[in-house]
Amino acid sequence: MSLRLRLALLYTLLLAGVLAVFGALTFVLVSKRLYAAVDEGLRAEAEAVEQAIGPGDGPLTSQRVLESFQRLSQLANELATFYVLDPSGQVLYSSVRGPALAPLPRPQEMPGYVTYRSHGQGIRLYLDPVVGEDGQVLGAVEVGQSLRATDGALSEIRNVIALGGAVALALTAGSSYLLAGRALAPVRRLAALARYIERTGDFRRRLPEPATRGEPKELVSTFNAMIERVERTLRLQAAFLADSSHELRRPLTVIRTDIDVLRSDSLPPEEQRACLDEMAAEAEAMGRLIADLLFLSREGEQAIEREPVDLSDLCREVVDRYREQADGHVLVADIEDGLWASGDRQRLAQMLTNLLENALDYTPAGGEVCVSLSRSGAWAELRVSDTGIGIPPEELPQVFDRFFRGREARAMRPQGSGLGLAIVRHVAEVHGGEVRAESEPGRGTTFTVRLPLLAR
Ligand SMILES: Nc1ncnc2c1ncn2[C@@H]1O[C@H](COP(=O)(O)OP(=O)(O)OP(=O)(O)O)[C@@H](O)[C@H]1O
Ligand SMILES: [Mg+2]
């Protein structure tokens, strides 16, 4: 059974239970009140009849009834049905013609109120014994009333309750089925889309978001965000694979060409050597590329060694190594002492090297490159800034992507894989840190790496 049907049934059953309890309660209370009113009326009538007979000694006799005949006849016009009985149960006076309403037992045997029902008709009787001063039963007054009106009213009330209940139940069943259907519609659409994706592997479709806020909207937007992410990951992976293959094919082509050249017998020895050197360099580059790709594919703890690293010492070492190469650039270092981090010294050195090489590569001769290391709370802040070509705003969000190379950067330095900054970010992240870039095209760029300091 569908969830929708189950919800609708549950609501309807609940309402049916509540209606049944309240309906029965109402019916019982109302019928009690109505019957009590009938009994009250009967008692008052009996009293009126007794008063009409008037006080007297000894049992009721035809003589006494005759004496009060006028008053009794007057009452007979006003009241429904009454009898005056002698102590043996003989009818002395009857307000109606014809046989008695119900069999008349002896007064002594008769309980106060009694209901007779025959052929669907009900009669309520009240027998009021006339008792003398010494407690002796002198006779009785019996009053009766048809219950037709009361029973009719009660059956009307019962019909109204049943009909109203049935209408309420039908309305509830219908509306809860509709509402449950509407509330569950996003879930149905979501399941359909999930089935479609599972069947086709096509992640481009999205679900329309419901207009009203609430759980369904949240579910749909979370689902959309999830498939968006899956789609992006798949796209990036495909691009990564294509880019990696492309990057590896280039040195391979160079090596193949060199092999072809080497095969010709007439090659002078110095050209042979040049070919071999080129092959060695390309093989070296390929090896580096493969190592970089492998490193980028490793996550978290498995990516790095963990040991205390003197960042201040490491920065000085890297900067000193580049001071000689930085011909034509001004290389400034401002390094605070005694900053330690926990991590992989080699990878951290590679991170700074990549940043420093970029700064030198993309800053024309005469420009300034500055490396600074300082403490900022519980963090070490490593900053590499230059006065170079800068990064256009539309390229800035992509510079950390694998294989991304800027347009101007390509023109300035044709070789390069575009993995440098991807490695920088990966190193920062596996050390529990982060990196960000700020740049003004034509004026310069600053990369800031934050790494958690080692508490010593
Ligand atoms: N200091 C900088 N100044 C200007 N642009 C920069 C700077 N650093 C990085 N970029 C931009 O970011 C891009 C990506 O840099 P990344 O180091 O990842 O690759 P690359 O330097 O092009 O190649 P390689 O893999 O050899 O490092 C560069 O191509 C360049 O457009
Ligand atoms: Mg680079």
Coordinates of C-alpha atoms and ligand atoms in Angstrom, one line a residue:
M1 CA 0.0 0.0 0.0
S2 CA 1.4 3.4 -0.9
L3 CA 2.4 5.8 1.9
R4 CA -0.1 8.3 0.6
L5 CA -3.0 5.9 1.0
R6 CA -1.8 4.8 4.4
L7 CA -1.6 8.4 5.6
A8 CA -5.1 9.1 4.3
L9 CA -6.4 6.0 6.0
L10 CA -4.8 6.7 9.2
Y11 CA -6.3 10.2 9.4
T12 CA -9.7 8.9 8.5
L13 CA -9.6 6.1 11.1
L14 CA -8.4 8.5 13.7
L15 CA -11.3 10.9 13.0
A16 CA -13.8 8.0 12.8
G17 CA -12.7 7.0 16.3
V18 CA -13.0 10.5 17.7
L19 CA -16.4 11.0 16.0
A20 CA -17.7 7.7 17.3
V21 CA -16.7 8.5 20.9
F22 CA -18.1 12.0 20.8
G23 CA -21.2 11.0 18.9
A24 CA -22.1 8.2 21.3
L25 CA -21.4 10.5 24.3
T26 CA -23.6 13.2 22.9
F27 CA -26.4 10.7 22.1
V28 CA -26.4 9.2 25.6
L29 CA -26.4 12.5 27.3
V30 CA -29.2 14.0 25.2
S31 CA -31.4 10.8 25.6
K32 CA -30.9 10.8 29.3
R33 CA -32.0 14.5 29.5
L34 CA -35.0 13.9 27.3
Y35 CA -36.2 10.8 29.3
A36 CA -35.6 12.7 32.5
A37 CA -37.8 15.5 31.3
V38 CA -40.6 13.0 30.4
D39 CA -40.3 11.5 33.9
E40 CA -40.4 14.9 35.5
G41 CA -43.6 15.8 33.6
L42 CA -45.2 12.5 34.6
R43 CA -44.5 13.1 38.2
A44 CA -45.9 16.6 38.1
E45 CA -49.0 15.2 36.4
A46 CA -49.5 12.5 39.0
E47 CA -49.3 15.1 41.7
A48 CA -51.9 17.3 39.9
V49 CA -54.3 14.3 39.7
E50 CA -53.7 13.4 43.4
Q51 CA -54.5 17.0 44.3
A52 CA -57.6 16.9 42.2
I53 CA -58.8 13.8 44.2
G54 CA -58.0 15.7 47.4
P55 CA -57.2 14.4 50.8
G56 CA -59.3 11.8 52.5
D57 CA -59.3 8.8 54.8
G58 CA -59.5 5.2 53.7
P59 CA -58.9 3.5 50.4
L60 CA -59.9 5.2 47.2
T61 CA -63.4 4.3 46.2
S62 CA -65.7 5.1 43.3
Q63 CA -67.5 7.3 45.8
R64 CA -64.5 9.5 46.3
V65 CA -63.7 9.6 42.6
L66 CA -67.3 10.7 41.9
E67 CA -66.9 13.5 44.4
S68 CA -64.0 14.9 42.5
F69 CA -65.3 14.0 39.1
Q70 CA -65.5 17.5 37.9
R71 CA -61.9 18.4 38.7
L72 CA -60.7 15.1 37.2
S73 CA -62.6 15.7 34.0
Q74 CA -61.0 19.1 33.7
L75 CA -57.6 17.5 34.1
A76 CA -58.4 14.9 31.6
N77 CA -58.7 17.7 29.0
E78 CA -55.3 19.0 29.8
L79 CA -53.3 15.9 30.5
A80 CA -52.5 13.0 28.2
T81 CA -53.5 9.9 30.0
F82 CA -54.1 9.0 33.6
Y83 CA -55.9 6.5 35.7
V84 CA -57.1 6.4 39.3
L85 CA -56.8 2.9 40.8
D86 CA -58.2 1.4 44.0
P87 CA -55.9 -0.6 46.2
S88 CA -56.7 -3.8 44.3
G89 CA -55.7 -2.2 40.9
Q90 CA -59.3 -1.7 39.7
V91 CA -59.6 1.4 37.5
L92 CA -61.8 3.9 39.2
Y93 CA -61.3 6.7 36.7
S94 CA -59.7 6.7 33.3
S95 CA -58.9 9.9 31.3
V96 CA -59.2 8.1 28.0
R97 CA -61.8 5.9 26.5
G98 CA -60.9 2.4 25.5
P99 CA -58.7 -0.1 27.2
A100 CA -55.8 0.8 29.5
L101 CA -52.5 1.9 27.9
A102 CA -50.7 -1.0 29.4
P103 CA -51.6 -3.9 31.8
L104 CA -52.1 -2.4 35.2
P105 CA -50.5 -4.4 37.9
R106 CA -51.5 -3.9 41.5
P107 CA -50.2 -0.7 43.0
Q108 CA -48.2 -2.5 45.6
E109 CA -46.3 -4.4 42.9
M110 CA -45.8 -1.5 40.6
P111 CA -42.3 0.2 40.5
G112 CA -42.3 4.0 40.2
Y113 CA -41.6 4.3 36.5
V114 CA -41.9 1.7 33.8
T115 CA -41.6 1.7 30.0
Y116 CA -43.7 -0.6 27.8
R117 CA -42.7 -1.1 24.2
S118 CA -44.8 -2.8 21.6
H119 CA -44.8 -2.6 17.8
G120 CA -42.0 0.0 17.9
Q121 CA -44.2 2.3 20.1
G122 CA -43.1 3.2 23.6
I123 CA -45.1 4.3 26.6
R124 CA -43.7 5.6 29.8
L125 CA -45.9 5.0 32.9
Y126 CA -45.6 6.4 36.4
L127 CA -47.4 4.9 39.2
D128 CA -47.8 7.0 42.2
P129 CA -49.3 5.2 45.2
V130 CA -51.7 7.2 47.4
V131 CA -50.5 6.4 50.9
G132 CA -52.4 7.0 54.1
E133 CA -51.0 8.5 57.2
D134 CA -50.3 5.1 58.7
G135 CA -48.3 4.1 55.6
Q136 CA -51.2 2.0 54.2
V137 CA -51.6 2.0 50.4
L138 CA -55.0 3.6 49.7
G139 CA -54.9 3.4 45.9
A140 CA -52.8 4.8 43.1
V141 CA -52.6 7.4 40.4
E142 CA -51.1 6.2 37.2
V143 CA -50.0 8.6 34.4
G144 CA -48.7 7.6 31.1
Q145 CA -47.2 9.4 28.1
S146 CA -46.4 8.1 24.6
L147 CA -42.6 8.2 23.9
R148 CA -43.2 8.8 20.2
A149 CA -42.0 12.4 20.2
T150 CA -39.0 11.7 22.4
D151 CA -38.0 8.6 20.4
G152 CA -38.5 10.6 17.2
A153 CA -36.3 13.4 18.4
L154 CA -33.6 11.0 19.5
S155 CA -33.6 9.1 16.2
E156 CA -33.4 12.4 14.4
I157 CA -30.4 13.3 16.5
R158 CA -28.8 9.9 15.8
N159 CA -29.4 10.4 12.1
V160 CA -27.8 13.9 12.2
I161 CA -24.8 12.6 14.1
A162 CA -24.4 9.6 11.7
L163 CA -24.8 11.7 8.6
G164 CA -22.6 14.5 9.8
G165 CA -20.0 11.9 10.8
A166 CA -20.2 10.2 7.4
V167 CA -19.8 13.5 5.5
A168 CA -16.9 14.6 7.8
L169 CA -15.2 11.2 7.2
A170 CA -15.6 11.4 3.5
L171 CA -14.3 14.9 3.4
T172 CA -11.3 14.0 5.6
A173 CA -10.5 10.9 3.5
G174 CA -10.6 12.9 0.3
S175 CA -8.7 15.9 1.5
S176 CA -6.1 13.9 3.4
Y177 CA -5.5 11.8 0.3
L178 CA -5.1 15.0 -1.8
L179 CA -2.9 16.7 0.8
A180 CA -0.7 13.6 1.4
G181 CA -0.4 13.4 -2.4
R182 CA 0.7 17.0 -2.6
A183 CA 3.1 16.7 0.4
L184 CA 4.7 13.6 -1.1
A185 CA 4.9 14.9 -4.6
P186 CA 8.5 16.1 -4.2
V187 CA 9.5 12.6 -2.9
R188 CA 7.9 10.9 -5.9
R189 CA 9.6 13.3 -8.3
L190 CA 12.9 12.7 -6.5
A191 CA 12.5 9.0 -6.7
A192 CA 11.7 9.3 -10.4
L193 CA 14.8 11.4 -11.0
A194 CA 17.0 9.0 -9.0
R195 CA 15.7 6.1 -11.1
Y196 CA 16.3 8.1 -14.3
I197 CA 19.9 8.9 -13.3
E198 CA 20.5 5.3 -12.2
R199 CA 19.2 4.1 -15.6
T200 CA 21.0 6.6 -17.9
G201 CA 23.9 8.0 -15.8
D202 CA 22.8 11.4 -16.9
F203 CA 23.4 13.9 -14.1
R204 CA 22.3 17.1 -15.9
R205 CA 18.7 17.1 -14.8
R206 CA 17.4 19.0 -11.7
L207 CA 14.2 18.9 -9.8
P208 CA 12.0 22.1 -9.7
E209 CA 12.0 23.5 -6.2
P210 CA 8.7 23.8 -4.4
A211 CA 7.6 27.4 -3.9
T212 CA 6.7 27.1 -0.2
R213 CA 9.4 26.7 2.5
G214 CA 9.5 23.5 4.5
E215 CA 10.9 20.0 4.5
P216 CA 10.0 19.1 0.9
K217 CA 11.8 22.3 -0.4
E218 CA 14.8 21.4 1.8
L219 CA 14.8 17.8 0.5
V220 CA 14.7 18.9 -3.1
S221 CA 17.4 21.6 -2.8
T222 CA 19.7 19.2 -0.9
F223 CA 19.1 16.6 -3.6
N224 CA 19.8 19.1 -6.3
A225 CA 23.0 20.3 -4.6
M226 CA 24.1 16.7 -4.2
I227 CA 23.7 15.8 -7.9
E228 CA 25.3 19.1 -8.8
R229 CA 28.3 18.0 -6.8
V230 CA 28.4 14.5 -8.2
E231 CA 28.1 15.9 -11.7
R232 CA 30.9 18.4 -11.0
T233 CA 33.1 15.7 -9.5
L234 CA 32.6 13.5 -12.5
R235 CA 33.3 16.3 -14.9
L236 CA 36.5 17.3 -13.1
Q237 CA 37.6 13.7 -13.0
A238 CA 37.0 13.3 -16.7
A239 CA 38.9 16.5 -17.4
F240 CA 41.7 15.5 -15.1
L241 CA 42.1 12.2 -16.9
A242 CA 42.1 13.9 -20.3
D243 CA 44.5 16.6 -19.1
S244 CA 46.8 14.1 -17.5
S245 CA 47.0 11.9 -20.6
H246 CA 47.6 15.0 -22.7
E247 CA 50.4 16.2 -20.5
L248 CA 52.0 12.8 -20.5
R249 CA 51.7 12.4 -24.2
R250 CA 53.8 15.5 -24.9
P251 CA 57.1 14.3 -23.5
L252 CA 56.4 10.9 -24.9
T253 CA 56.2 12.3 -28.4
V254 CA 59.5 14.2 -27.9
I255 CA 61.1 10.9 -26.7
R256 CA 59.7 9.0 -29.7
T257 CA 61.0 11.6 -32.1
D258 CA 64.4 11.5 -30.5
I259 CA 64.4 7.7 -30.9
D260 CA 63.6 8.0 -34.6
V261 CA 66.4 10.5 -35.0
L262 CA 68.9 8.3 -33.1
R263 CA 68.0 5.4 -35.4
S264 CA 69.6 7.1 -38.4
D265 CA 73.2 5.9 -38.7
S266 CA 74.7 9.1 -40.1
L267 CA 74.0 11.2 -36.9
P268 CA 77.0 13.1 -35.7
P269 CA 78.1 12.2 -32.1
E270 CA 77.3 15.6 -30.6
E271 CA 73.7 15.4 -32.0
Q272 CA 73.3 11.9 -30.6
R273 CA 74.3 13.3 -27.2
A274 CA 71.9 16.2 -27.6
C275 CA 69.1 13.7 -28.4
L276 CA 69.9 11.5 -25.4
D277 CA 70.1 14.6 -23.1
E278 CA 66.7 15.7 -24.3
M279 CA 65.3 12.2 -23.8
A280 CA 66.6 12.1 -20.3
A281 CA 65.2 15.6 -19.5
E282 CA 61.7 14.6 -20.8
A283 CA 61.8 11.3 -18.9
E284 CA 62.7 13.3 -15.8
A285 CA 59.8 15.7 -16.4
M286 CA 57.4 12.8 -17.0
G287 CA 58.6 11.2 -13.7
R288 CA 58.0 14.5 -11.9
L289 CA 54.5 14.8 -13.4
I290 CA 53.6 11.3 -12.5
A291 CA 54.8 11.9 -8.9
D292 CA 52.8 15.1 -8.7
L293 CA 49.7 13.4 -10.0
L294 CA 50.1 10.6 -7.5
F295 CA 50.6 13.0 -4.6
L296 CA 47.4 14.9 -5.7
S297 CA 45.4 11.7 -5.7
R298 CA 46.4 10.9 -2.1
E299 CA 44.2 12.3 0.7
G300 CA 44.7 13.2 4.3
E301 CA 47.1 11.3 6.5
Q302 CA 48.4 8.9 3.8
A303 CA 49.6 11.9 1.7
I304 CA 52.3 13.2 4.0
E305 CA 54.8 12.4 6.7
R306 CA 54.2 13.9 10.2
E307 CA 57.2 15.3 12.1
P308 CA 57.9 18.7 13.7
V309 CA 59.2 21.1 11.0
D310 CA 61.0 24.4 11.7
L311 CA 59.1 26.6 9.2
S312 CA 61.4 29.6 9.8
D313 CA 64.4 27.5 9.0
L314 CA 62.7 25.9 6.0
C315 CA 61.7 29.3 4.6
R316 CA 65.2 30.7 4.9
E317 CA 66.7 27.7 3.2
V318 CA 64.3 27.9 0.2
V319 CA 64.7 31.7 -0.1
D320 CA 68.5 31.4 0.0
R321 CA 68.4 28.7 -2.7
Y322 CA 66.5 31.1 -5.0
R323 CA 68.5 34.2 -4.1
E324 CA 71.1 33.2 -6.6
Q325 CA 68.6 32.4 -9.4
A326 CA 66.6 35.6 -8.9
D327 CA 68.7 37.6 -11.2
G328 CA 66.9 40.7 -12.3
H329 CA 64.5 40.5 -9.4
V330 CA 64.6 41.9 -5.9
L331 CA 64.0 39.1 -3.4
V332 CA 63.1 40.2 0.0
A333 CA 62.6 37.9 3.0
D334 CA 61.0 38.8 6.4
I335 CA 60.9 35.7 8.5
E336 CA 60.0 35.4 12.1
D337 CA 62.0 32.9 14.2
G338 CA 60.9 29.8 16.0
L339 CA 57.7 28.9 14.1
W340 CA 57.1 25.2 14.0
A341 CA 54.5 23.1 12.4
S342 CA 53.8 19.4 12.3
G343 CA 54.1 17.9 8.8
D344 CA 56.2 16.9 5.9
R345 CA 59.3 19.1 5.4
Q346 CA 59.8 18.1 1.8
R347 CA 56.2 18.8 0.8
L348 CA 56.2 22.1 2.7
A349 CA 59.4 23.1 0.9
Q350 CA 57.8 22.1 -2.4
M351 CA 54.8 24.3 -1.6
L352 CA 57.0 27.4 -0.9
T353 CA 59.1 26.6 -4.0
N354 CA 56.0 26.5 -6.3
L355 CA 54.8 29.8 -4.9
L356 CA 58.3 31.4 -5.2
E357 CA 58.8 30.1 -8.7
N358 CA 55.4 31.5 -9.8
A359 CA 56.3 34.9 -8.3
L360 CA 59.6 34.9 -10.1
D361 CA 58.2 33.5 -13.4
Y362 CA 55.3 35.9 -13.6
T363 CA 57.1 39.1 -12.5
P364 CA 59.1 40.9 -15.2
A365 CA 62.8 41.6 -14.5
G366 CA 63.3 44.5 -12.1
G367 CA 60.2 43.6 -10.0
E368 CA 60.1 42.7 -6.4
V369 CA 59.3 39.4 -4.7
C370 CA 58.7 39.2 -1.0
V371 CA 58.5 36.1 1.2
S372 CA 57.3 36.7 4.8
L373 CA 56.5 34.3 7.6
S374 CA 54.8 35.5 10.8
R375 CA 52.7 34.3 13.7
S376 CA 49.0 35.0 13.7
G377 CA 47.4 33.5 16.8
A378 CA 47.7 29.8 16.6
W379 CA 48.6 30.0 13.0
A380 CA 51.7 30.5 10.9
E381 CA 51.1 32.9 8.1
L382 CA 53.3 32.4 5.0
R383 CA 53.0 35.1 2.4
V384 CA 54.5 35.3 -1.1
S385 CA 53.9 38.6 -2.9
D386 CA 55.2 40.0 -6.1
T387 CA 54.8 43.1 -8.3
G388 CA 54.2 41.0 -11.4
I389 CA 51.6 40.7 -14.1
G390 CA 48.8 39.8 -11.7
I391 CA 45.8 37.6 -12.3
P392 CA 42.7 38.7 -14.1
P393 CA 39.6 38.5 -11.8
E394 CA 37.9 35.9 -14.1
E395 CA 41.0 33.6 -13.8
L396 CA 41.4 34.0 -10.0
P397 CA 38.8 31.4 -8.9
Q398 CA 40.5 28.8 -11.2
V399 CA 44.2 29.2 -10.4
F400 CA 44.2 26.4 -7.9
D401 CA 42.5 23.9 -10.3
R402 CA 44.7 21.1 -11.7
F403 CA 46.2 21.9 -15.1
F404 CA 44.8 25.5 -15.1
R405 CA 47.2 28.0 -16.7
G406 CA 46.4 31.7 -17.3
R407 CA 46.4 33.2 -20.8
E408 CA 49.1 35.7 -20.1
A409 CA 51.1 33.2 -18.1
R410 CA 51.2 30.8 -21.0
A411 CA 52.5 33.5 -23.3
M412 CA 55.1 34.5 -20.8
R413 CA 56.3 30.9 -20.1
P414 CA 55.1 28.3 -22.6
Q415 CA 56.3 25.3 -20.7
G416 CA 54.5 24.4 -17.4
S417 CA 51.8 21.9 -16.5
G418 CA 49.5 24.0 -14.3
L419 CA 49.8 21.7 -11.4
G420 CA 52.0 24.0 -9.2
L421 CA 49.2 25.8 -7.3
A422 CA 47.0 22.6 -7.2
I423 CA 49.9 21.1 -5.2
V424 CA 50.2 24.2 -3.0
R425 CA 46.6 23.9 -2.1
H426 CA 46.8 20.2 -1.5
V427 CA 49.9 20.5 0.7
A428 CA 48.2 23.3 2.7
E429 CA 45.0 21.3 3.2
V430 CA 46.6 18.0 4.2
H431 CA 48.5 20.0 6.8
G432 CA 45.1 21.3 8.2
G433 CA 45.7 24.7 6.6
E434 CA 44.4 26.8 3.7
V435 CA 45.6 29.1 1.0
R436 CA 44.1 32.2 -0.7
A437 CA 45.2 34.4 -3.5
E438 CA 44.7 38.2 -3.9
S439 CA 45.7 39.9 -7.1
E440 CA 45.5 43.1 -9.0
P441 CA 46.2 42.7 -12.7
G442 CA 49.3 44.6 -13.7
R443 CA 50.3 45.4 -10.1
G444 CA 51.0 42.1 -8.4
T445 CA 49.8 39.1 -6.6
T446 CA 49.9 37.9 -3.0
F447 CA 49.4 34.2 -1.9
T448 CA 48.8 33.6 1.8
V449 CA 49.1 30.2 3.3
R450 CA 47.9 29.6 6.9
L451 CA 49.2 26.5 8.7
P452 CA 48.4 25.4 12.3
L453 CA 51.4 26.1 14.6
L454 CA 52.8 23.2 16.6
A455 CA 52.3 24.0 20.3
R456 CA 55.8 23.7 21.8
Ligands
LIG1 N1 52.5 35.0 -8.9 C1 51.7 34.9 -9.9 N2 51.4 36.0 -10.7 C2 50.6 36.0 -11.7 N3 49.9 34.8 -12.1 C3 50.1 33.7 -11.4 C4 51.0 33.7 -10.3 N4 51.0 32.5 -9.7 C5 50.1 31.8 -10.5 N5 49.6 32.5 -11.5 C6 48.6 32.1 -12.4 O1 48.0 30.8 -12.0 C7 48.2 29.8 -13.0 C8 48.4 28.5 -12.3 O2 49.7 28.5 -11.7 P1 50.4 27.1 -11.5 O3 51.7 27.3 -10.7 O4 49.4 26.1 -11.0 O5 50.8 26.7 -13.0 P2 51.9 27.3 -13.9 O6 52.8 28.1 -13.2 O7 51.2 27.9 -15.1 O8 52.6 25.9 -14.4 P3 53.6 25.0 -13.5 O9 52.8 23.7 -13.3 O10 54.8 24.9 -14.2 O11 53.7 25.7 -12.1 C9 49.3 30.3 -13.8 O12 49.3 29.8 -15.1 C10 49.1 31.8 -13.8 O13 48.1 32.2 -14.7
MG2 MG 53.7 27.5 -11.4

